């Protein structure tokens, strides 16, 4: 066994919530119904196989 280090965003940093909201709006604006249908099919396939 050996230790590993994983870097993650600091949710306590000033501006984190605003940046997360900004990125969420960009993703929402770029997502189509077709994209969501595709993701639903992927999720269904994955859940069925587990």
CSV table of C-alpha atoms in Angstrom, one decimal:
chain,number,residue,atom,x,y,z
A,1,UNK,CA,0.0,0.0,0.0
A,2,UNK,CA,1.1,3.5,-0.7
A,3,UNK,CA,-0.4,6.9,-0.1
A,4,UNK,CA,-1.8,8.9,-2.9
A,5,UNK,CA,-2.8,12.6,-3.1
A,6,UNK,CA,-5.9,13.8,-4.9
A,7,UNK,CA,-6.4,17.5,-5.5
A,8,UNK,CA,-10.0,18.7,-5.5
A,9,UNK,CA,-11.6,22.2,-5.8
A,10,UNK,CA,-11.7,24.1,-2.5
A,11,UNK,CA,-15.4,24.6,-1.9
A,12,UNK,CA,-14.6,27.2,0.8
A,13,UNK,CA,-12.7,29.5,-1.6
A,14,UNK,CA,-14.2,32.9,-2.3
A,15,UNK,CA,-16.0,32.8,-5.6
A,16,UNK,CA,-16.4,29.1,-5.7
A,17,UNK,CA,-20.2,29.1,-5.6
A,18,UNK,CA,-20.4,31.8,-8.2
A,19,UNK,CA,-18.1,30.0,-10.6
A,20,UNK,CA,-20.0,26.7,-10.0
A,21,UNK,CA,-23.2,28.5,-10.8
A,22,UNK,CA,-21.7,30.1,-13.9
A,23,UNK,CA,-20.5,26.7,-15.3
A,24,UNK,CA,-23.8,25.1,-14.5
A,25,UNK,CA,-25.6,27.7,-16.5
A,26,UNK,CA,-23.3,27.2,-19.5
A,27,UNK,CA,-23.9,23.4,-19.4
A,28,UNK,CA,-27.6,23.9,-19.1
A,29,UNK,CA,-27.7,26.3,-22.0
A,30,UNK,CA,-25.7,23.9,-24.2
A,31,UNK,CA,-27.7,20.8,-23.3
A,32,UNK,CA,-30.4,19.6,-25.7
A,33,UNK,CA,-33.3,17.2,-25.2
A,34,UNK,CA,-31.4,14.8,-27.4
A,35,UNK,CA,-28.4,14.9,-25.1
A,36,UNK,CA,-30.7,14.2,-22.1
A,37,UNK,CA,-32.3,11.3,-23.9
A,38,UNK,CA,-28.9,9.8,-24.6
A,39,UNK,CA,-27.8,10.2,-21.0
A,40,UNK,CA,-31.1,8.6,-19.8
A,41,UNK,CA,-30.4,5.6,-22.1
A,42,UNK,CA,-26.8,5.3,-20.8
A,43,UNK,CA,-28.0,5.4,-17.2
A,44,UNK,CA,-30.7,2.8,-17.9
A,45,UNK,CA,-28.2,0.5,-19.5
A,46,UNK,CA,-25.8,0.9,-16.6
A,47,UNK,CA,-28.4,0.4,-13.9
A,48,UNK,CA,-29.8,-2.7,-15.7
A,49,UNK,CA,-26.3,-4.3,-15.8
A,50,UNK,CA,-25.5,-3.8,-12.1
